[in-house]
Structures are given as structure tokens and as C-alpha cells.
Coordinates of C-alpha atoms and ligand atoms in Angstrom, one line a residue:
M140 CA -6.7 -16.9 7.0
R141 CA -5.6 -20.9 7.3
G142 CA -8.5 -23.1 6.8
K143 CA -11.2 -20.2 6.3
R144 CA -13.8 -20.3 3.5
A145 CA -14.2 -16.9 1.5
V146 CA -16.7 -15.8 -1.1
V147 CA -15.3 -12.9 -2.9
L148 CA -18.0 -11.0 -4.9
G149 CA -16.2 -9.4 -8.0
G150 CA -13.4 -11.9 -7.5
A151 CA -12.4 -11.6 -11.3
G152 CA -12.1 -8.0 -11.0
F153 CA -8.7 -6.1 -10.9
V154 CA -8.6 -5.7 -6.9
G155 CA -11.0 -8.9 -6.4
S156 CA -8.4 -11.2 -8.3
H157 CA -5.5 -9.9 -6.3
L158 CA -7.6 -10.7 -3.1
C159 CA -8.3 -14.3 -4.1
E160 CA -4.7 -14.6 -4.8
R161 CA -3.7 -13.5 -1.4
L162 CA -6.3 -15.4 0.6
L163 CA -4.9 -18.7 -1.3
D164 CA -1.4 -17.8 -0.4
D165 CA -2.5 -17.3 3.0
G166 CA -3.9 -20.9 3.4
A167 CA -7.6 -20.2 2.9
E168 CA -9.4 -23.5 2.6
S169 CA -11.7 -22.4 -0.2
V170 CA -11.9 -19.1 -2.2
L171 CA -15.2 -18.8 -4.2
A172 CA -14.9 -16.0 -6.7
V173 CA -18.4 -14.9 -8.0
D174 CA -18.5 -12.3 -10.9
N175 CA -20.6 -11.7 -13.9
L176 CA -17.6 -10.2 -15.7
I177 CA -19.4 -6.9 -16.6
T178 CA -16.1 -5.0 -16.1
G179 CA -14.0 -8.0 -14.9
N180 CA -12.1 -10.6 -16.9
E181 CA -11.9 -14.2 -16.4
A182 CA -8.2 -14.2 -17.4
N183 CA -7.6 -12.3 -14.1
V184 CA -8.0 -15.4 -12.3
R185 CA -6.7 -17.7 -14.9
T186 CA -3.6 -18.5 -12.5
L187 CA -5.8 -19.0 -9.8
K188 CA -8.1 -22.0 -11.4
P189 CA -5.6 -24.8 -11.0
R190 CA -5.0 -24.0 -7.5
A191 CA -6.6 -26.1 -4.5
G192 CA -9.8 -24.6 -2.9
F193 CA -10.2 -22.1 -5.6
Q194 CA -13.4 -22.1 -7.8
F195 CA -15.0 -19.4 -10.3
V196 CA -18.8 -18.8 -11.0
N197 CA -20.0 -16.3 -13.3
Q198 CA -23.2 -14.9 -12.0
D199 CA -24.8 -11.7 -11.3
I200 CA -25.1 -11.1 -7.8
T201 CA -28.2 -9.0 -8.1
E202 CA -30.1 -12.1 -9.0
G203 CA -29.5 -13.9 -5.8
L204 CA -26.6 -15.4 -4.4
E205 CA -26.7 -19.1 -2.8
V206 CA -23.7 -20.7 -1.8
D207 CA -23.3 -24.2 -0.3
G208 CA -21.5 -25.2 2.8
P209 CA -20.1 -22.9 5.6
V210 CA -18.6 -19.4 4.8
D211 CA -16.4 -17.3 6.9
F212 CA -16.1 -14.2 4.9
V213 CA -18.2 -12.5 2.4
L214 CA -16.1 -9.9 0.7
N215 CA -18.1 -7.6 -1.6
L216 CA -16.0 -5.8 -4.2
A217 CA -18.6 -6.3 -7.0
S218 CA -19.3 -3.0 -8.8
P219 CA -18.2 -1.3 -12.0
A220 CA -15.5 1.0 -10.6
S221 CA -13.9 3.4 -13.0
P222 CA -15.7 6.7 -14.1
I223 CA -15.9 5.5 -17.8
D224 CA -17.4 2.1 -16.5
Y225 CA -20.3 3.5 -14.2
A226 CA -21.1 6.4 -16.8
N227 CA -21.7 3.4 -19.2
L228 CA -23.3 1.2 -16.7
P229 CA -25.4 3.7 -14.5
I230 CA -28.2 1.3 -13.6
E231 CA -26.0 -1.8 -13.4
T232 CA -23.9 0.2 -11.0
L233 CA -26.7 1.4 -8.7
R234 CA -28.4 -2.0 -8.7
V235 CA -25.3 -3.8 -7.8
G236 CA -24.5 -1.5 -5.1
S237 CA -28.1 -1.7 -3.8
I238 CA -29.8 -5.2 -4.5
G239 CA -26.3 -7.0 -5.2
T240 CA -25.1 -5.6 -1.7
E241 CA -28.4 -6.6 0.1
N242 CA -28.0 -10.2 -1.2
A243 CA -24.4 -10.2 -0.2
L244 CA -25.4 -9.3 3.3
K245 CA -28.3 -11.8 3.5
L246 CA -25.7 -14.6 2.7
A247 CA -23.1 -13.3 5.4
E248 CA -26.3 -13.3 8.0
K249 CA -27.3 -16.9 6.9
K250 CA -23.8 -18.3 7.0
K251 CA -22.8 -16.0 10.3
A252 CA -19.9 -14.9 8.0
V253 CA -17.8 -11.6 8.5
F254 CA -19.0 -9.3 5.7
L255 CA -16.8 -6.8 4.1
M256 CA -18.1 -3.9 1.9
A257 CA -15.7 -2.3 -0.4
S258 CA -16.6 1.4 -0.2
T259 CA -14.6 4.1 -1.5
S260 CA -13.3 7.4 -0.9
E261 CA -15.9 8.7 -3.5
V262 CA -18.3 8.8 -0.8
Y263 CA -16.4 11.9 0.4
G264 CA -17.3 13.5 -3.0
D265 CA -15.7 16.5 -3.9
P266 CA -14.4 16.9 -0.5
L267 CA -14.2 20.2 1.5
V268 CA -12.1 18.6 4.4
H269 CA -8.6 17.8 3.5
P270 CA -7.3 15.3 3.9
Q271 CA -10.3 12.9 4.5
K272 CA -11.0 11.3 7.6
E273 CA -13.8 8.5 8.2
D274 CA -15.9 11.0 10.2
Y275 CA -16.2 13.5 7.3
W276 CA -19.7 13.0 5.9
G277 CA -18.7 14.3 2.3
N278 CA -19.9 16.5 -0.5
V279 CA -21.6 14.7 -3.1
N280 CA -23.9 15.8 -6.1
P281 CA -26.7 13.2 -5.9
I282 CA -28.0 13.5 -9.6
G283 CA -24.6 14.5 -11.2
P284 CA -22.8 11.7 -13.4
R285 CA -20.9 10.3 -10.7
S286 CA -23.9 9.9 -8.5
V287 CA -24.6 6.5 -9.7
Y288 CA -21.4 5.3 -8.1
D289 CA -21.1 7.6 -5.2
E290 CA -24.5 7.1 -4.0
A291 CA -24.7 3.3 -4.6
K292 CA -21.5 3.2 -2.2
R293 CA -23.1 5.5 0.3
Y294 CA -26.4 3.5 0.1
S295 CA -24.0 0.0 0.7
E296 CA -22.4 1.6 3.6
A297 CA -26.1 2.5 5.0
I298 CA -27.7 -0.9 4.3
S299 CA -24.4 -2.6 5.8
A300 CA -24.7 -0.5 9.2
A301 CA -28.4 -1.3 9.1
Y302 CA -27.8 -5.1 9.0
E303 CA -25.1 -4.9 11.5
R304 CA -27.4 -2.9 14.1
S305 CA -30.7 -4.7 13.2
R306 CA -29.7 -7.9 12.5
G307 CA -26.4 -8.7 14.0
V308 CA -24.5 -9.2 10.9
N309 CA -20.6 -8.8 11.6
V310 CA -19.8 -5.8 9.1
R311 CA -16.4 -4.3 8.0
I312 CA -16.6 -1.1 5.9
V313 CA -13.3 -0.2 4.0
R314 CA -13.1 3.3 2.1
I315 CA -10.5 2.5 -0.8
F316 CA -8.6 5.3 -2.2
N317 CA -7.3 5.4 -5.7
T318 CA -5.5 2.0 -6.0
Y319 CA -3.4 0.8 -9.1
G320 CA -1.5 -2.2 -10.4
P321 CA -1.2 -5.1 -12.7
R322 CA -4.8 -6.6 -13.9
M323 CA -6.2 -3.2 -14.4
R324 CA -7.9 -2.9 -17.9
L325 CA -6.0 -0.8 -20.3
N326 CA -9.0 0.9 -21.6
D327 CA -10.9 1.6 -18.3
G328 CA -10.2 5.4 -18.5
R329 CA -8.8 5.4 -15.2
V330 CA -5.8 7.6 -15.1
V331 CA -3.1 5.0 -14.5
P332 CA -4.0 2.5 -17.2
A333 CA -4.6 5.9 -19.6
F334 CA -1.1 7.2 -18.8
V335 CA 0.7 4.0 -18.7
G336 CA -0.9 3.1 -22.3
Q337 CA 0.0 6.5 -23.6
A338 CA 3.5 6.2 -22.4
L339 CA 3.8 2.8 -24.0
K340 CA 2.6 3.5 -27.2
G341 CA 4.5 7.0 -27.2
E342 CA 1.3 8.7 -27.4
D343 CA 0.5 12.3 -25.6
F344 CA -0.7 12.3 -21.8
S345 CA -4.3 13.3 -21.8
V346 CA -4.5 15.6 -18.9
F347 CA -8.0 16.5 -17.9
G348 CA -8.4 20.1 -16.8
D349 CA -5.4 21.9 -16.0
G350 CA -3.7 19.0 -14.1
S351 CA -3.7 20.5 -10.6
Q352 CA -6.4 18.2 -9.1
T353 CA -4.6 15.7 -6.6
R354 CA -5.0 12.1 -6.2
S355 CA -2.9 9.8 -3.8
F356 CA -2.1 6.2 -5.3
C357 CA -1.9 3.1 -3.4
Y358 CA -0.4 -0.1 -4.9
V359 CA -2.8 -2.9 -4.9
K360 CA -0.8 -5.5 -2.8
D361 CA -0.8 -2.9 0.0
L362 CA -4.5 -2.3 -0.4
V363 CA -5.0 -6.1 0.0
D364 CA -2.9 -6.6 2.7
G365 CA -4.9 -3.9 4.4
L366 CA -8.4 -5.6 3.4
V367 CA -7.1 -9.0 4.9
R368 CA -5.8 -7.0 8.5
L369 CA -9.5 -5.5 8.5
V370 CA -11.6 -8.5 7.9
L371 CA -9.2 -10.5 10.5
S372 CA -9.7 -7.7 13.1
D373 CA -12.7 -6.8 15.3
V374 CA -12.5 -3.2 14.2
R375 CA -16.1 -1.5 13.6
G376 CA -17.0 1.5 11.4
P377 CA -15.3 2.6 8.3
V378 CA -11.7 2.5 7.6
N379 CA -9.7 4.5 5.0
I380 CA -7.2 2.4 3.3
G381 CA -5.1 4.2 0.7
N382 CA -1.6 5.9 0.5
P383 CA -1.1 9.4 1.8
R384 CA 1.4 10.4 -0.8
E385 CA -0.6 13.1 -2.8
M386 CA 0.2 14.6 -6.1
T387 CA -1.2 16.6 -8.8
I388 CA -2.5 14.8 -12.1
K389 CA 0.3 16.6 -13.6
Q390 CA 3.0 15.3 -11.5
F391 CA 1.8 11.9 -12.0
A392 CA 1.9 12.2 -15.6
E393 CA 5.8 13.1 -15.3
A394 CA 6.0 10.0 -12.8
V395 CA 4.8 7.8 -15.4
R396 CA 6.7 9.4 -18.2
E397 CA 9.9 8.7 -16.0
A398 CA 9.2 5.1 -15.0
A399 CA 7.8 4.3 -18.7
G400 CA 11.0 6.0 -20.4
G401 CA 8.6 7.2 -23.1
G402 CA 5.3 9.1 -23.7
R403 CA 5.6 12.7 -25.1
Q404 CA 3.9 15.9 -24.0
I405 CA 0.9 16.6 -22.0
V406 CA -2.3 17.7 -23.9
Y407 CA -5.0 19.1 -21.9
H408 CA -8.7 18.1 -22.2
P409 CA -12.0 19.2 -20.6
L410 CA -12.5 18.4 -16.9
P411 CA -15.3 15.8 -16.3
K412 CA -18.2 17.3 -14.3
D413 CA -18.0 16.9 -10.5
D414 CA -14.3 15.6 -10.8
P415 CA -12.9 16.1 -7.3
K416 CA -10.3 18.6 -6.7
Q417 CA -8.3 17.1 -4.2
R418 CA -7.9 13.5 -2.5
Q419 CA -5.7 12.3 0.2
P420 CA -6.7 9.6 2.9
D421 CA -5.9 10.3 6.7
I422 CA -4.9 6.6 7.5
T423 CA -4.6 7.2 11.4
R424 CA -7.4 4.6 11.9
A425 CA -5.8 2.0 9.6
R426 CA -2.4 2.9 11.4
T427 CA -3.7 2.6 15.0
L428 CA -6.3 -0.4 14.9
L429 CA -4.7 -2.2 12.3
G430 CA -1.0 -1.6 12.4
W431 CA -1.2 -1.1 8.6
E432 CA 0.4 1.4 6.4
P433 CA 1.5 1.3 2.5
K434 CA 5.1 -0.1 1.9
V435 CA 5.5 -0.1 -2.0
K436 CA 6.8 3.1 -3.4
L437 CA 5.1 4.6 -6.5
E438 CA 8.3 4.3 -8.6
D439 CA 8.4 0.5 -7.7
G440 CA 4.6 0.0 -7.9
L441 CA 4.5 1.8 -11.4
R442 CA 7.4 -0.2 -12.7
D443 CA 5.6 -3.5 -12.0
T444 CA 2.3 -2.1 -13.6
I445 CA 4.1 -0.9 -16.7
A446 CA 5.8 -4.3 -16.9
Y447 CA 2.1 -6.0 -16.7
F448 CA 0.8 -3.9 -19.4
R449 CA 4.0 -4.6 -21.7
E450 CA 3.3 -8.2 -21.3
V451 CA -0.4 -8.0 -21.9
A452 CA 0.4 -5.8 -25.1
A453 CA 2.7 -8.8 -26.2
R454 CA 0.1 -11.5 -25.8
P455 CA -1.8 -12.6 -29.1
S456 CA -5.1 -12.3 -27.6
G457 CA -4.4 -8.5 -25.9
T458 CA -5.8 -9.8 -22.7
Ligands
LIG45 P1 -13.2 -3.9 -11.4 O1 -14.0 -3.4 -12.1 O2 -11.9 -4.5 -12.0 O3 -13.8 -5.0 -10.5 C1 -15.2 -4.9 -9.9 C2 -15.7 -6.5 -10.4 O4 -17.2 -6.7 -10.2 C3 -15.8 -6.9 -11.9 O5 -15.0 -7.9 -12.1 C4 -17.2 -6.7 -12.3 O6 -17.4 -7.7 -13.3 C5 -17.8 -7.5 -10.9 N1 -19.2 -7.0 -10.9 C6 -19.8 -5.8 -11.2 N2 -21.2 -5.9 -11.3 C7 -21.4 -7.4 -10.7 C8 -22.6 -8.1 -10.6 N3 -23.6 -7.6 -10.7 N4 -22.5 -9.5 -10.2 C9 -21.2 -9.8 -10.1 N5 -20.0 -9.2 -10.3 C10 -20.2 -7.9 -10.7 O7 -13.0 -2.8 -10.4 P2 -11.7 -2.7 -9.3 O8 -11.1 -1.4 -9.3 O9 -11.3 -4.0 -9.2 O10 -12.9 -2.4 -8.0 C11 -13.4 -3.7 -6.9 C12 -14.0 -2.7 -6.0 O11 -13.4 -1.9 -5.3 C13 -15.1 -1.9 -6.4 O12 -16.5 -2.4 -5.5 C14 -14.9 -0.6 -6.3 O13 -15.9 0.3 -6.3 C15 -13.9 -0.6 -5.1 N6 -12.8 0.4 -5.1 C16 -11.9 0.4 -5.9 C17 -10.9 1.5 -6.1 C18 -9.9 1.4 -6.9 O14 -9.1 2.3 -7.2 N7 -9.5 0.2 -7.9 C19 -11.1 2.6 -5.4 C20 -12.2 2.5 -4.4 C21 -13.1 1.4 -4.5
LIG46 N1 -7.7 12.0 -15.6 C1 -7.0 12.6 -16.5 N2 -6.6 11.9 -17.6 C2 -7.2 10.4 -18.1 C3 -8.0 10.0 -16.8 C4 -8.4 10.7 -15.8 O1 -6.3 13.7 -16.1 O2 -7.0 10.1 -18.9 C5 -7.8 12.6 -14.2 C6 -9.2 12.7 -13.7 O3 -9.9 13.8 -14.3 C7 -9.1 12.7 -12.2 C8 -7.8 11.9 -12.0 O4 -7.2 11.7 -13.4 O5 -9.0 13.9 -11.7 C9 -8.2 10.6 -11.7 O6 -9.1 9.7 -12.3 P1 -9.5 8.4 -12.3 O7 -10.7 8.1 -13.3 O8 -8.4 7.5 -12.4 O9 -10.2 8.3 -11.0 P2 -10.9 9.2 -10.0 O10 -11.3 10.2 -10.6 O11 -12.1 8.0 -9.7 O12 -10.4 9.4 -8.6

């Protein structure tokens, strides 16, 4: 990464801010974070602003994307990502996945840069194949409440593949599975901040459905390491990045209770429509082609995440 110039779209978000930090740590010459803060937070890049080569621009990537000078990597992470966020921002989610992604691809084409599309395990929908391999085409309801996100990401993959085939853009596609860590928003509705927040406040855990649905949680540092390996590789075609350690949501509530040393009992709420019943990445491609696998144990990742949320709660601004 030494001497390289990167543009990180969605750079003030949870994953984007960790990626910017890692690129700077690895010696990138410049890192430009572009973000309209629709679900992100400028506080996520506060510690990066004084660092040489880092710049933040508040801009909506659906309204065009101009960058001065050479660019080696265009890394597209811009999109609402939590089910509550994309339910509240359905049109914005579809527009950033479609128009925003095309603007990002055009920038990569113009600059002859490597383009990374941050796709998602949600392209597999409520999967009928388990664990999920990259060659599984998915089971997505095209008009359900999650479709604004799932179909936007499927379109993002399609247009990325089209720019690769017809215009020669150097495309990488990562399908990210549930990732957690510091800088998630406490109120983004995802299960990790929800349960950690509840544990810290001594509230009951809000388990949706009967809690038997499964997820596999990857710590953000591991994810970012996978992203960096992918953009530095010449691997074509989608690559799953996630932690194969699968557990039920009920087991996850127990893991958070244990790690936080607090929280009361589990209270059951209705399961949201089209909530996937099971999810576990098959990471054979990432292992064999990138030499990547997750290293951080859930217990350690949860400890750091809880410490972050405690620190945020203690800040006067609460952000
Ligand atoms: P996030 O909401 O924290 O970050 C997304 C960022 O994109 C935000 O800062 C938001 O303000 C920005 N953004 C949205 N629309 C924009 C626009 N039109 N112009 C400019 N900026 C815009 O979410 P995250 O968890 O950090 O997710 C980052 C990316 O990774 C997303 O594309 C998401 O779909 C993907 N992903 C994340 C996960 C996960 O578990 N965190 C899983 C799968 C995929
Ligand atoms: N979930 C839950 N309680 C919450 C938030 C989420 O039981 O307060 C469940 C949700 O129904 C899903 C799982 O946890 O089965 C993961 O949800 P999240 O929103 O974090 O991610 P995604 O559904 O996109 O995997």
C-alpha cells in the first residue's frame, strides 16, 4: 500500500473508517474519504484528520464524483447497511447502489484504478444452500422490505461485472458477512450494538423470533485485512469475507451477557419479514486465493466493542 492513493466511498462509516485507518497505517500516500454522512459520522474519522495524506469530503456520490490527480484504488463502501437504516432510506439505498456505484465505476475507469465493490452476504437472501459459497445465486424476495438493499447490491455486482467485461475496469467484488466492532452506531438496530447497548444499560435482550436463526460474526480488523488483501491481489470474481463461526442469535445474546457481565433475560419480539434463517460463509476462496482467514476470537472482539460503547456513552456528546 506504500505510496498508493485511495478513494474510500463511505469512508466515515463503520467499516470505511477502519479501512481508511488501515490504509494510512500501511503507508498509503493519500486517502480521500467521501461520505454524505447519511448513516455515517464524522467523529469516526476524527483521529484520522490530522494524519498526513488524509482528507474528508462531505459529498453524496449519487450526485457525481470528481477527484483531482491520480488514484490507484476506488473502494466503494457507500450504502446504508443496517436493516433499520435501509428500511428508513429505501430510495437512497437503491440510488447509491445503482447511480452511486456507476459514478464510482466511471471514476475507476477514468483513473485506471482498481475498483472494489463492497457487496454483501445479503445477495444470497434467505439461503437454501448452507454454508454459502460464491457460486450460489441466492434466494431473494425482489419486492420485500429487504429488497432495497439486497437488489441494490445485486445490481452493484452486475454493473461492476459489466464495466469489467465491456470497459476493462479492474474490478474486485467482496461479499461481506456480518461484521462488528468499534464505531458501529449504538442505535443502528443491528444485533451487535442492540445487545451490547442493552447489556450496558442492564436491559433485557430483544431477540427477534425464537432466536434459532443463525449468523456468523467477523471482527472488523479481520474484515479490513481481507479487503486489503483482495485489492492487492488479482483475484477476479466475488470473494466471501466473514467468520465461519456460526451461532444462533440466542447463543449470541448469551455471549454478549457473558462478555459484558450484565444484561438481564431474553425477551422475544416478532421476527422481521424475510429475515434470513441461517448464514455462514464458505471462505475456501479467501483462504486459498488470498491466504486470508479471521484471527480475532468472538470473546476478544466483543471485549473491545463493549469497551468502545462504554467510552462513547461516557462522552459528553454521546457520539
Ligand atoms: P455504515 O452505514 O456505517 O457505512 C456506510 C457509509 O456510507 C456511511 O458513512 C454513509 O453515510 C455512507 N453513504 C451512504 N450513502 C452515501 C452516498 N449516497 N454518498 C456518500 N456516502 C454515502 O455501514 P457499514 O457497516 O460500515 O457498511 C459499509 C459497507 O459494507 C456498506 O456498503 C455495506 O453494505 C457493506 N457491508 C457491511 C456489512 C457489515 O456487517 N457491517 C455486511 C455486509 C456488507
Ligand atoms: N436481531 C435480534 N434482535 C435485535 C436485532 C436483530 O434478534 O435487536 C436479529 C435479526 O432478526 C437477525 C440477526 O439478529 O436474525 C442479525 O440481525 P442484524 O440486523 O444485525 O443483521 P442481518 O439481519 O442483516 O444479518
